[in-house]
């Protein structure tokens, strides 16, 4: 028993090493005074200083964040309403065809979606920039939110809604007091998935950026042609630490609210 | 429900704060003003200090954006929807842009510093009379070799690559024109050859090279060579310069049969809004001091004769990157061979790639 546990632990440790090694390797060299990743010269903060002094890079980071937050929030709202709509469809055939259409958007290659958006926006005369990037990010996030919210809706017993209606709840009450609280975990999952999708999307974003507006993925990609500068290492390390702290913060908040909930029961 | 509302209110609040910060940042950078110049350049292809300097001298704010391939840049400009005032495509892309009327003519009277450019690099086949483009950087295609790994067998010509002693030692850049050109050059033909028998001969010649070829790779060729994964690489001189600074066992040579010479030139796309500013910028970049500073930062070869005099002696006299006229006379620019011929080149290259060892 003891031995098997150890083996399992070793396996787990191995997996985590593989997952984290590239990031740690990258972070390690962000302190390198030489400008390459082949050998470590000496310790330096220079790359971090450069990142924070480069206002262009800072603007790009903020662009990326604001696009991710807004597109994730908006696509979550649209996606949740869409999922509820699909769920409400009575005819099975129509429901499955709607779902299939939704899935096609998820599996179709980003490059194609990006190119289509480029042609579409220029045809409509929308100038490439903030609006075009935001719209396309919302567009490719909505199907993902739908897919993540739908199982929660299907899990919900229809008798819940019936009971609420019997007790005199209006349609709006049913939505806000019964359905939405029930599917909240799905909504959160959808929101965070949309957020990460938006943060690291390159292919679609690449086509629709323009007029001075660009995001981190596109910028790093064109920088990479000249070999990755250690500045990028420093920036990646900062962003990694930032997300790390966010996740830890989220975890502790959850713990606290869970404790609050469980306290009366203990008493 | 309360949790959800809290989340969304928080998100929109944070977004609002970021948008406000962005607005302020953009304002302090002057991006929201009227007098703006949109530059579309390769990643890390200009000294950032020069942009600051240009902004100070001219009062024009620069919005700088980057791309990673000619094709990507062409797509963006072709589609419209952008307002780039300056772009920096390579030779064949310039020919294509001129053909498709995607560029505006350059008023040479407004760029007096054009006189600093070495006449060798003016009036080339892709843009006769430099009506649409001004040289920015240039370079060659050649051989990078690792003295340690191929002891004594230092290549000086394309033919040397066919030496059986180099079994499994060669990395090729993944470009049909580059690889076919290498084979054509090694046979003594032009790399713009369109004669079918000569092309077939070049392909057969390539097939014989297969035992020596380790891999045909993209941009990672730099990393592979610097890490000594192979003894020889066929690369662009700009890449060569970069990897040589990382690994001192490496050396670069322009094969004596001749090779390709490439150019990245500045053009004004037809989408330009600030044509006056674009001319000012071109003239600014042609100033010897600025061009020298830029060459120092980027590390590619500058076509600016006056700037060259300002560079360090060991850079300026490095014959590998600033070859003499006898050598440059053997070099050729890729000509626009037309769609059909280009497809044929690709096909021959593909057949070579599929050829079994």
Coordinates of C-alpha atoms in Angstrom, one line a residue:
Chain A
X1 CA 0.0 0.0 0.0
X2 CA 2.7 2.4 1.1
X3 CA 4.8 1.6 -2.0
X4 CA 1.9 2.1 -4.4
X5 CA 1.2 5.5 -2.9
X6 CA 4.8 6.5 -3.3
X7 CA 4.8 5.4 -7.0
X8 CA 1.6 7.5 -7.5
X9 CA 3.2 10.5 -5.9
X10 CA 6.3 10.1 -8.0
X11 CA 4.2 10.0 -11.1
X12 CA 2.3 13.1 -10.0
X13 CA 5.5 14.9 -9.2
X14 CA 6.9 13.9 -12.6
X15 CA 3.8 15.3 -14.4
X16 CA 4.0 18.6 -12.5
X17 CA 7.7 18.9 -13.3
X18 CA 6.9 18.5 -17.0
X19 CA 4.1 21.1 -16.8
X20 CA 6.1 23.7 -14.9
X21 CA 9.6 23.2 -16.1
X22 CA 9.3 25.3 -19.3
X23 CA 7.8 28.2 -17.4
X24 CA 10.4 28.1 -14.6
X25 CA 13.1 27.8 -17.2
X26 CA 11.8 30.9 -18.9
X27 CA 11.5 32.7 -15.6
X28 CA 15.0 31.7 -14.6
X29 CA 16.6 33.3 -17.7
X30 CA 14.6 36.5 -17.2
X31 CA 17.3 37.3 -14.6
X32 CA 20.1 36.7 -17.1
X33 CA 22.4 39.6 -17.8
X34 CA 23.3 38.1 -21.2
X35 CA 20.7 38.5 -24.0
X36 CA 20.3 34.9 -24.8
X37 CA 19.1 31.6 -23.2
X38 CA 22.2 29.6 -24.0
X39 CA 24.2 30.4 -20.9
X40 CA 23.6 32.2 -17.6
X41 CA 26.0 35.1 -17.1
X42 CA 25.0 36.9 -13.9
X43 CA 21.9 38.0 -12.0
X44 CA 20.2 41.2 -13.2
X45 CA 16.9 43.1 -12.9
X46 CA 17.5 45.0 -16.1
X47 CA 14.8 43.1 -18.2
X48 CA 12.1 43.9 -15.7
X49 CA 13.1 47.5 -15.6
X50 CA 12.9 47.6 -19.4
X51 CA 9.5 46.0 -19.4
X52 CA 8.1 48.6 -17.0
X53 CA 9.7 51.5 -18.8
X54 CA 8.5 50.5 -22.2
X55 CA 5.1 52.3 -22.4
X56 CA 4.3 50.7 -25.7
X57 CA 4.5 47.2 -24.2
X58 CA 2.5 48.4 -21.2
X59 CA -0.2 49.7 -23.5
X60 CA -0.3 46.3 -25.3
X61 CA -0.6 44.4 -22.0
X62 CA -3.5 46.6 -20.9
X63 CA -5.1 46.2 -24.3
X64 CA -4.9 42.4 -23.9
X65 CA -6.4 42.5 -20.4
X66 CA -9.3 44.8 -21.2
X67 CA -10.2 42.9 -24.3
X68 CA -10.1 39.6 -22.4
X69 CA -12.3 40.9 -19.5
X70 CA -14.8 42.6 -21.7
X71 CA -15.1 39.9 -24.3
X72 CA -15.4 37.2 -21.6
X73 CA -18.1 39.1 -19.7
X74 CA -20.2 40.0 -22.8
X75 CA -19.8 36.6 -24.3
X76 CA -20.9 35.0 -21.0
X77 CA -24.1 37.0 -21.0
X78 CA -24.9 36.2 -24.6
X79 CA -23.8 32.5 -24.2
X80 CA -25.9 31.9 -21.0
X81 CA -29.0 33.4 -22.7
X82 CA -28.3 31.3 -25.8
X83 CA -28.0 28.2 -23.7
X84 CA -31.2 28.9 -22.0
X85 CA -32.8 29.5 -25.4
X86 CA -31.5 26.2 -26.8
X87 CA -32.7 24.4 -23.7
X88 CA -36.2 25.9 -24.1
X89 CA -36.6 24.6 -27.6
X90 CA -39.2 22.0 -27.6
X91 CA -38.5 20.0 -30.8
X92 CA -35.5 17.7 -30.3
X93 CA -34.5 18.0 -34.0
X94 CA -34.2 21.7 -33.9
X95 CA -32.3 21.6 -30.6
X96 CA -29.7 19.1 -31.9
X97 CA -29.2 21.1 -35.1
X98 CA -28.7 24.3 -33.1
X99 CA -26.2 22.5 -30.9
X100 CA -24.4 21.1 -34.0
X101 CA -24.2 24.6 -35.5
X102 CA -22.7 25.8 -32.2
X103 CA -20.1 23.0 -32.2
X104 CA -19.0 23.6 -35.7
X105 CA -18.0 27.1 -34.6
X106 CA -15.9 25.6 -31.9
X107 CA -14.1 23.1 -34.1
X108 CA -13.5 25.3 -37.1
X109 CA -9.9 26.4 -37.4
X110 CA -9.1 29.8 -35.9
X111 CA -7.2 30.9 -39.1
X112 CA -10.4 30.5 -41.1
X113 CA -12.5 32.4 -38.5
X114 CA -9.8 35.1 -38.4
X115 CA -9.6 35.5 -42.2
X116 CA -13.4 35.6 -42.5
X117 CA -13.6 38.3 -39.8
X118 CA -11.0 40.4 -41.6
X119 CA -13.0 40.2 -44.9
X120 CA -16.3 40.8 -43.1
X121 CA -15.1 43.8 -41.1
X122 CA -13.4 45.5 -44.1
X123 CA -16.5 44.8 -46.1
X124 CA -18.7 46.5 -43.5
X125 CA -16.2 49.4 -43.4
X126 CA -15.4 48.8 -39.7
X127 CA -11.9 50.1 -39.0
X128 CA -9.6 47.4 -37.6
X129 CA -8.7 48.1 -34.0
X130 CA -10.3 47.8 -30.6
X131 CA -13.9 47.2 -31.9
X132 CA -13.0 44.6 -34.4
X133 CA -10.8 42.7 -31.9
X134 CA -13.5 42.9 -29.2
X135 CA -16.3 41.7 -31.6
X136 CA -14.3 38.8 -32.9
X137 CA -13.3 37.7 -29.4
X138 CA -16.9 37.8 -28.3
X139 CA -17.9 35.8 -31.3
X140 CA -15.5 33.0 -30.8
X141 CA -16.1 32.8 -27.1
X142 CA -19.9 32.6 -27.2
X143 CA -20.1 28.9 -28.5
X144 CA -17.7 27.9 -25.7
X145 CA -19.8 29.4 -23.0
X146 CA -22.9 27.8 -24.5
X147 CA -21.2 24.4 -24.4
X148 CA -20.2 24.9 -20.8
X149 CA -23.5 26.2 -19.5
X150 CA -25.8 23.7 -21.2
X151 CA -24.9 20.6 -19.2
X152 CA -25.8 22.5 -16.0
X153 CA -29.2 23.4 -17.5
X154 CA -29.8 19.8 -18.5
X155 CA -28.9 18.6 -15.1
X156 CA -31.5 20.9 -13.5
X157 CA -34.7 19.1 -12.8
X158 CA -37.6 20.7 -14.8
X159 CA -39.8 20.2 -11.7
X160 CA -37.8 23.0 -10.0
X161 CA -39.1 25.5 -12.6
X162 CA -42.6 24.0 -12.4
X163 CA -42.6 24.3 -8.6
X164 CA -41.6 27.9 -8.8
X165 CA -44.3 28.7 -11.3
X166 CA -46.9 26.9 -9.1
X167 CA -45.8 29.1 -6.2
X168 CA -46.6 32.1 -8.3
X169 CA -43.1 33.1 -9.5
X170 CA -43.1 35.3 -12.7
X171 CA -40.9 34.4 -15.6
X172 CA -38.3 36.9 -14.5
X173 CA -38.3 35.5 -11.0
X174 CA -37.8 31.9 -12.4
X175 CA -34.8 33.1 -14.3
X176 CA -33.1 35.2 -11.6
X177 CA -34.1 33.2 -8.5
X178 CA -34.1 29.6 -9.8
X179 CA -32.2 29.0 -13.1
X180 CA -29.3 31.5 -12.8
X181 CA -28.3 30.5 -9.2
X182 CA -28.5 26.8 -10.2
X183 CA -26.2 27.2 -13.1
X184 CA -23.8 29.7 -11.5
X185 CA -20.9 27.2 -11.5
X186 CA -21.3 26.7 -15.2
X187 CA -21.4 30.4 -15.8
X188 CA -18.2 30.8 -13.9
X189 CA -16.6 28.0 -15.8
X190 CA -17.7 29.6 -19.1
X191 CA -16.4 33.0 -18.0
X192 CA -13.0 31.8 -17.1
X193 CA -12.6 29.7 -20.2
X194 CA -13.6 32.6 -22.4
X195 CA -11.1 34.7 -20.5
X196 CA -8.2 32.4 -21.2
X197 CA -9.3 31.9 -24.8
X198 CA -9.2 35.6 -25.3
X199 CA -5.9 36.1 -23.5
X200 CA -4.0 33.6 -25.6
X201 CA -5.8 33.7 -28.9
X202 CA -3.3 34.5 -31.7
X203 CA -4.8 33.3 -35.0
X204 CA -8.0 35.3 -35.0
X205 CA -6.6 38.4 -33.3
X206 CA -3.7 38.5 -35.8
X207 CA -6.1 39.2 -38.6
X208 CA -8.2 41.8 -37.0
X209 CA -5.7 44.0 -35.2
X210 CA -4.7 47.2 -36.8
X211 CA -4.3 51.0 -36.6
X212 CA -2.0 50.9 -33.6
X213 CA -4.1 48.5 -31.6
X214 CA -2.5 45.1 -30.9
X215 CA -2.4 42.4 -28.3
X216 CA 0.3 40.6 -26.5
X217 CA 0.1 37.3 -28.5
X218 CA 0.5 39.1 -31.8
X219 CA 3.3 41.3 -30.6
X220 CA 5.3 38.4 -29.1
X221 CA 4.8 36.4 -32.3
X222 CA 6.4 39.1 -34.5
X223 CA 9.1 39.7 -31.9
X224 CA 9.9 36.0 -32.0
X225 CA 11.2 36.3 -35.6
X226 CA 14.4 37.9 -34.2
X227 CA 14.8 35.3 -31.4
X228 CA 12.9 35.8 -28.2
X229 CA 14.3 38.8 -26.2
X230 CA 14.8 38.4 -22.5
X231 CA 12.3 41.2 -22.1
X232 CA 9.6 38.8 -23.2
X233 CA 10.8 36.4 -20.5
X234 CA 10.5 39.1 -17.9
X235 CA 7.0 40.0 -19.1
X236 CA 5.9 36.4 -19.2
X237 CA 7.1 35.9 -15.7
X238 CA 5.2 38.9 -14.4
X239 CA 2.0 37.7 -16.1
X240 CA 2.5 34.1 -14.8
X241 CA 3.0 35.5 -11.2
X242 CA -0.1 37.7 -11.6
X243 CA -2.4 34.8 -12.7
X244 CA -0.8 32.6 -10.0
X245 CA -1.7 35.2 -7.3
X246 CA -5.2 35.6 -8.8
X247 CA -5.9 31.8 -8.6
X248 CA -4.6 31.7 -5.0
X249 CA -6.7 34.7 -4.1
X250 CA -9.8 33.1 -5.7
X251 CA -9.0 29.8 -3.8
X252 CA -8.8 31.6 -0.4
X253 CA -12.0 33.6 -1.0
X254 CA -13.8 30.4 -1.9
X255 CA -12.5 28.7 1.3
X256 CA -13.7 31.6 3.4
X257 CA -17.2 31.6 2.0
X258 CA -17.3 27.8 2.3
X259 CA -16.3 28.1 6.0
X260 CA -19.0 30.8 6.5
X261 CA -21.6 28.5 5.1
X262 CA -20.5 25.5 7.1
X263 CA -20.1 27.3 10.4
X264 CA -23.8 27.4 11.5
X265 CA -24.0 23.6 10.9
X266 CA -21.0 23.1 13.2
X267 CA -22.7 25.1 15.9
Chain B
X1 CA -27.4 35.6 -8.1
X2 CA -25.7 38.1 -5.8
X3 CA -22.3 36.5 -6.6
X4 CA -22.9 36.8 -10.3
X5 CA -23.9 40.4 -10.1
X6 CA -20.9 41.1 -8.0
X7 CA -18.6 39.4 -10.5
X8 CA -20.0 41.3 -13.5
X9 CA -20.0 44.6 -11.7
X10 CA -16.4 44.0 -10.7
X11 CA -15.4 43.1 -14.3
X12 CA -16.9 46.1 -15.8
X13 CA -15.4 48.3 -13.1
X14 CA -11.9 46.9 -13.7
X15 CA -12.3 47.2 -17.5
X16 CA -13.4 50.8 -17.0
X17 CA -10.3 51.5 -14.9
X18 CA -8.0 49.9 -17.5
X19 CA -9.7 51.7 -20.3
X20 CA -9.2 55.0 -18.5
X21 CA -5.6 54.1 -17.8
X22 CA -5.1 53.3 -21.5
X23 CA -6.7 56.5 -22.5
X24 CA -4.3 58.5 -20.3
X25 CA -1.3 56.4 -21.5
X26 CA -2.3 57.0 -25.1
X27 CA -2.8 60.7 -24.4
X28 CA 0.6 61.1 -22.8
X29 CA 2.1 59.2 -25.8
X30 CA 0.2 61.6 -28.0
X31 CA -1.5 58.7 -29.9
X32 CA -4.9 60.4 -29.9
X33 CA -3.7 63.6 -31.6
X34 CA -4.0 64.4 -35.3
X35 CA -0.4 64.4 -36.3
X36 CA 0.3 60.6 -36.2
X37 CA 2.4 58.3 -38.3
X38 CA 1.5 54.6 -38.5
X39 CA 4.5 52.4 -39.1
X40 CA 4.2 48.8 -40.0
X41 CA 7.6 47.0 -39.7
X42 CA 9.1 43.6 -38.9
X43 CA 9.4 42.7 -35.3
X44 CA 12.4 44.3 -33.5
X45 CA 13.6 45.9 -36.7
X46 CA 14.3 49.4 -35.6
X47 CA 16.1 51.0 -32.7
X48 CA 13.3 52.3 -30.3
X49 CA 15.4 55.3 -29.4
X50 CA 15.2 56.4 -33.1
X51 CA 11.4 56.5 -32.8
X52 CA 11.7 58.8 -29.8
X53 CA 14.2 60.9 -31.5
X54 CA 12.0 61.2 -34.6
X55 CA 9.0 62.2 -32.5
X56 CA 11.0 64.9 -30.8
X57 CA 12.5 66.3 -34.0
X58 CA 9.4 66.3 -36.1
X59 CA 6.6 66.7 -33.6
X60 CA 4.9 63.7 -35.2
X61 CA 3.7 60.9 -32.9
X62 CA 4.6 57.4 -34.1
X63 CA 2.3 54.4 -33.8
X64 CA 4.5 51.4 -34.3
X65 CA 3.1 48.0 -35.2
X66 CA 4.9 44.8 -36.2
X67 CA 4.4 41.9 -38.6
X68 CA 6.3 38.6 -39.1
X69 CA 6.0 37.9 -42.8
X70 CA 5.6 39.7 -46.1
X71 CA 2.4 37.7 -46.8
X72 CA 0.8 38.8 -43.5
X73 CA 1.6 42.4 -44.2
X74 CA 0.3 42.1 -47.8
X75 CA -3.0 40.7 -46.6
X76 CA -3.6 43.5 -44.1
X77 CA -2.8 46.2 -46.6
X78 CA -4.7 44.6 -49.5
X79 CA -7.8 44.3 -47.4
X80 CA -7.8 47.9 -46.3
X81 CA -9.2 48.8 -42.9
X82 CA -5.8 49.9 -41.7
X83 CA -4.1 53.2 -42.2
X84 CA -0.4 52.4 -42.3
X85 CA 1.8 55.3 -43.6
X86 CA 5.0 53.3 -43.7
X87 CA 5.6 49.6 -44.4
X88 CA 8.8 47.6 -44.9
X89 CA 8.4 44.7 -47.3
X90 CA 11.0 42.6 -49.0
X91 CA 12.0 42.8 -52.7
X92 CA 9.5 40.3 -54.3
X93 CA 6.7 41.7 -52.1
X94 CA 7.5 45.2 -53.4
X95 CA 7.2 44.0 -57.0
X96 CA 3.9 42.5 -56.1
X97 CA 2.7 45.6 -54.4
X98 CA 3.6 47.8 -57.3
X99 CA 1.9 45.5 -59.7
X100 CA -1.3 45.5 -57.6
X101 CA -1.1 49.3 -57.1
X102 CA -0.9 49.0 -53.3
X103 CA 1.9 51.6 -52.9
X104 CA 2.1 55.3 -53.5
X105 CA 5.0 56.8 -55.5
X106 CA 7.8 58.4 -53.4
X107 CA 8.6 62.0 -54.1
X108 CA 12.4 61.9 -54.3
X109 CA 12.7 65.6 -53.9
X110 CA 11.3 65.3 -50.4
X111 CA 14.0 62.7 -49.4
X112 CA 17.3 64.5 -50.1
X113 CA 19.1 62.0 -48.0
X114 CA 18.6 59.4 -50.7
X115 CA 22.1 60.5 -51.9
X116 CA 23.6 58.6 -49.0
X117 CA 22.5 55.3 -50.4
X118 CA 25.1 53.2 -52.2
X119 CA 24.2 53.3 -55.9
X120 CA 24.7 49.6 -56.0
X121 CA 21.5 49.2 -54.2
X122 CA 19.4 51.5 -56.2
X123 CA 17.5 51.1 -59.4
X124 CA 17.0 47.3 -59.1
X125 CA 14.7 45.0 -61.1
X126 CA 11.9 44.9 -58.5
X127 CA 11.5 48.7 -58.5
X128 CA 13.3 50.4 -61.4
X129 CA 14.3 54.0 -60.6
X130 CA 13.2 53.5 -57.0
X131 CA 9.9 55.2 -57.7
X132 CA 8.1 53.4 -54.9
X133 CA 10.7 52.1 -52.4
X134 CA 13.8 53.1 -50.6
X135 CA 16.4 50.6 -49.3
X136 CA 16.3 49.9 -45.5
X137 CA 18.4 46.8 -45.0
X138 CA 19.9 44.3 -47.3
X139 CA 21.7 40.9 -47.1
X140 CA 22.5 37.7 -48.8
X141 CA 21.8 34.0 -48.7
X142 CA 24.8 32.0 -47.8
X143 CA 26.3 29.1 -45.8
X144 CA 26.8 29.1 -42.0
X145 CA 29.3 26.5 -40.9
X146 CA 30.6 25.2 -37.6
X147 CA 34.3 24.9 -37.6
X148 CA 34.3 22.5 -34.8
X149 CA 31.8 20.0 -36.3
X150 CA 33.1 19.8 -39.9
X151 CA 36.8 20.0 -39.1
X152 CA 38.8 21.5 -41.9
X153 CA 36.1 21.1 -44.5
X154 CA 35.3 24.8 -44.6
X155 CA 33.0 25.4 -47.6
X156 CA 33.6 28.3 -50.0
X157 CA 31.1 27.4 -52.7
X158 CA 27.7 25.8 -53.1
X159 CA 29.4 22.8 -54.7
X160 CA 31.2 22.0 -51.4
X161 CA 27.8 21.1 -49.9
X162 CA 27.7 18.0 -52.1
X163 CA 30.8 16.6 -50.4
X164 CA 30.0 13.1 -49.2
X165 CA 31.9 13.8 -46.0
X166 CA 29.1 16.1 -44.9
X167 CA 26.6 13.3 -44.6
X168 CA 23.6 14.3 -42.5
X169 CA 25.1 17.7 -41.6
X170 CA 23.1 20.2 -43.5
X171 CA 20.1 22.2 -42.5
X172 CA 18.2 24.1 -45.2
X173 CA 15.9 27.1 -44.8
X174 CA 12.4 26.1 -45.9
X175 CA 12.1 28.3 -49.0
X176 CA 11.6 27.1 -52.6
X177 CA 13.4 30.0 -54.1
X178 CA 16.3 29.7 -51.7
X179 CA 16.9 26.0 -52.2
X180 CA 16.2 25.9 -55.9
X181 CA 18.4 29.0 -56.3
X182 CA 21.2 27.2 -54.4
X183 CA 21.0 24.3 -56.8
X184 CA 20.8 26.5 -59.9
X185 CA 23.8 28.6 -58.7
X186 CA 25.9 25.5 -58.0
X187 CA 25.4 24.5 -61.6
X188 CA 26.4 27.9 -62.8
X189 CA 22.9 29.0 -63.8
X190 CA 21.0 32.1 -62.8
X191 CA 18.6 31.8 -59.8
X192 CA 15.9 33.3 -61.9
X193 CA 16.2 30.5 -64.4
X194 CA 13.0 29.6 -66.3
X195 CA 14.4 27.1 -68.8
X196 CA 12.7 23.8 -68.1
X197 CA 15.7 21.5 -68.9
X198 CA 17.9 23.6 -66.5
X199 CA 15.3 23.5 -63.8
X200 CA 15.0 19.7 -64.1
X201 CA 18.8 19.5 -64.0
X202 CA 18.7 21.6 -60.8
X203 CA 16.1 19.3 -59.3
X204 CA 18.2 16.2 -60.1
X205 CA 21.1 17.9 -58.6
X206 CA 19.2 18.5 -55.4
X207 CA 18.2 14.8 -55.2
X208 CA 21.9 14.0 -55.0
X209 CA 22.2 16.3 -52.0
X210 CA 19.6 14.4 -49.9
X211 CA 22.1 12.2 -48.0
X212 CA 23.8 15.3 -46.7
X213 CA 20.5 17.1 -45.7
X214 CA 19.6 16.6 -42.1
X215 CA 16.4 18.7 -42.2
X216 CA 14.6 21.4 -44.0
X217 CA 13.4 23.8 -41.3
X218 CA 11.8 27.3 -40.7
X219 CA 12.9 29.9 -38.2
X220 CA 14.1 27.4 -35.7
X221 CA 17.2 26.9 -37.9
X222 CA 18.9 29.7 -35.9
X223 CA 18.4 27.8 -32.6
X224 CA 19.5 24.5 -34.1
X225 CA 22.7 25.9 -35.5
X226 CA 23.5 27.8 -32.4
X227 CA 23.0 24.7 -30.3
X228 CA 25.4 22.8 -32.7
X229 CA 22.7 20.3 -33.9
X230 CA 24.2 20.4 -37.4
X231 CA 27.5 21.5 -38.9
X232 CA 26.1 23.5 -41.9
X233 CA 23.1 25.7 -42.5
X234 CA 21.9 27.6 -45.6
X235 CA 20.5 30.8 -44.2
X236 CA 20.0 34.5 -44.7
X237 CA 22.9 36.7 -43.7
X238 CA 20.8 38.6 -41.1
X239 CA 20.1 35.3 -39.3
X240 CA 23.7 34.3 -39.7
X241 CA 24.9 37.4 -38.0
X242 CA 22.6 36.8 -35.1
X243 CA 23.6 33.2 -34.5
X244 CA 27.3 33.9 -34.9
X245 CA 27.1 36.3 -32.0
X246 CA 25.7 33.4 -29.9
X247 CA 28.2 30.7 -30.9
X248 CA 31.7 31.7 -31.8
X249 CA 32.4 28.4 -33.6
X250 CA 30.2 29.6 -36.4
X251 CA 31.3 31.4 -39.6
X252 CA 29.4 32.7 -42.6
X253 CA 30.4 32.6 -46.2
X254 CA 28.9 33.8 -49.5
X255 CA 29.4 31.0 -52.0
X256 CA 31.7 32.0 -54.8
X257 CA 29.3 30.9 -57.6
X258 CA 27.0 33.7 -56.5
X259 CA 23.8 33.8 -54.5
X260 CA 20.8 35.8 -53.8
X261 CA 20.8 39.4 -52.5
X262 CA 17.7 40.5 -50.7
X263 CA 16.3 43.8 -49.7
X264 CA 13.9 45.1 -47.2
X265 CA 12.7 48.5 -48.5
X266 CA 10.5 51.3 -47.1
X267 CA 7.3 51.9 -49.0
X268 CA 4.3 54.1 -48.5
X269 CA 1.2 52.0 -48.7
X270 CA -1.8 53.4 -50.6
X271 CA -3.7 53.4 -47.3
X272 CA -1.4 56.2 -46.0
X273 CA -3.1 59.2 -44.3
X274 CA 0.1 61.1 -43.5
X275 CA 2.1 61.1 -46.7
X276 CA 4.0 64.2 -45.7
X277 CA 5.0 62.6 -42.4
X278 CA 6.0 59.4 -44.2
X279 CA 8.4 61.3 -46.4
X280 CA 9.9 63.0 -43.4
X281 CA 10.3 59.6 -41.7
X282 CA 12.1 58.1 -44.7
X283 CA 14.4 61.0 -44.9
X284 CA 15.1 60.8 -41.2
X285 CA 16.0 57.1 -41.5
X286 CA 18.3 57.8 -44.4
X287 CA 20.3 60.3 -42.3
X288 CA 23.8 58.8 -41.9
X289 CA 23.9 59.0 -38.1
X290 CA 20.4 57.5 -37.7
X291 CA 21.0 54.8 -40.2
X292 CA 24.3 53.9 -38.5
X293 CA 22.5 53.8 -35.1
X294 CA 19.8 51.6 -36.5
X295 CA 22.3 49.2 -38.1
X296 CA 24.1 49.0 -34.8
X297 CA 20.9 47.9 -33.1
X298 CA 19.4 45.6 -35.7
X299 CA 22.7 44.1 -36.8
X300 CA 21.8 43.7 -40.5
X301 CA 23.7 45.3 -43.4
X302 CA 22.9 48.9 -44.1
X303 CA 22.7 50.1 -47.7
X304 CA 23.6 53.6 -46.5
X305 CA 27.1 54.4 -47.7
X306 CA 27.6 57.5 -45.5
X307 CA 26.3 55.5 -42.5
X308 CA 28.7 52.7 -43.1
X309 CA 31.6 55.1 -42.5
X310 CA 30.3 55.7 -39.0
X311 CA 30.1 52.1 -38.0
X312 CA 32.8 50.3 -36.0
X313 CA 35.8 49.2 -38.0
X314 CA 35.4 45.5 -37.5
X315 CA 31.7 45.7 -38.6
X316 CA 32.4 47.9 -41.6
X317 CA 35.3 45.8 -42.8
X318 CA 33.5 42.5 -42.3
X319 CA 33.6 41.2 -45.8
X320 CA 31.0 38.5 -45.0
X321 CA 28.3 41.1 -44.4
X322 CA 29.7 44.0 -46.5
X323 CA 31.2 42.2 -49.4
X324 CA 33.2 44.0 -52.1
X325 CA 31.8 45.0 -55.5
X326 CA 33.3 41.9 -57.2
X327 CA 31.2 39.8 -54.9
X328 CA 28.0 41.8 -55.0
X329 CA 28.2 41.7 -58.8
X330 CA 27.8 37.9 -58.6
X331 CA 24.7 38.3 -56.5
X332 CA 21.2 38.4 -58.0
X333 CA 17.9 39.7 -56.8
X334 CA 14.9 37.4 -57.1
X335 CA 12.8 38.5 -60.0
X336 CA 9.1 38.2 -60.1
X337 CA 8.7 35.0 -62.2
X338 CA 5.0 35.1 -62.3
X339 CA 2.5 32.9 -60.6
X340 CA 2.9 29.9 -62.9
X341 CA 6.7 29.8 -62.7
X342 CA 6.6 30.3 -58.9
X343 CA 4.2 27.3 -58.6
X344 CA 6.6 25.3 -60.7
X345 CA 9.5 26.2 -58.4
X346 CA 7.4 25.1 -55.4
X347 CA 6.5 21.9 -57.1
X348 CA 10.1 21.0 -57.8
X349 CA 11.0 21.9 -54.3
X350 CA 8.2 19.8 -52.9
X351 CA 9.4 16.8 -55.0
X352 CA 12.9 17.3 -53.5
X353 CA 11.4 17.4 -50.0
X354 CA 9.5 14.2 -50.6
X355 CA 12.5 12.4 -52.0
X356 CA 13.6 9.5 -49.9
X357 CA 17.2 9.2 -48.7

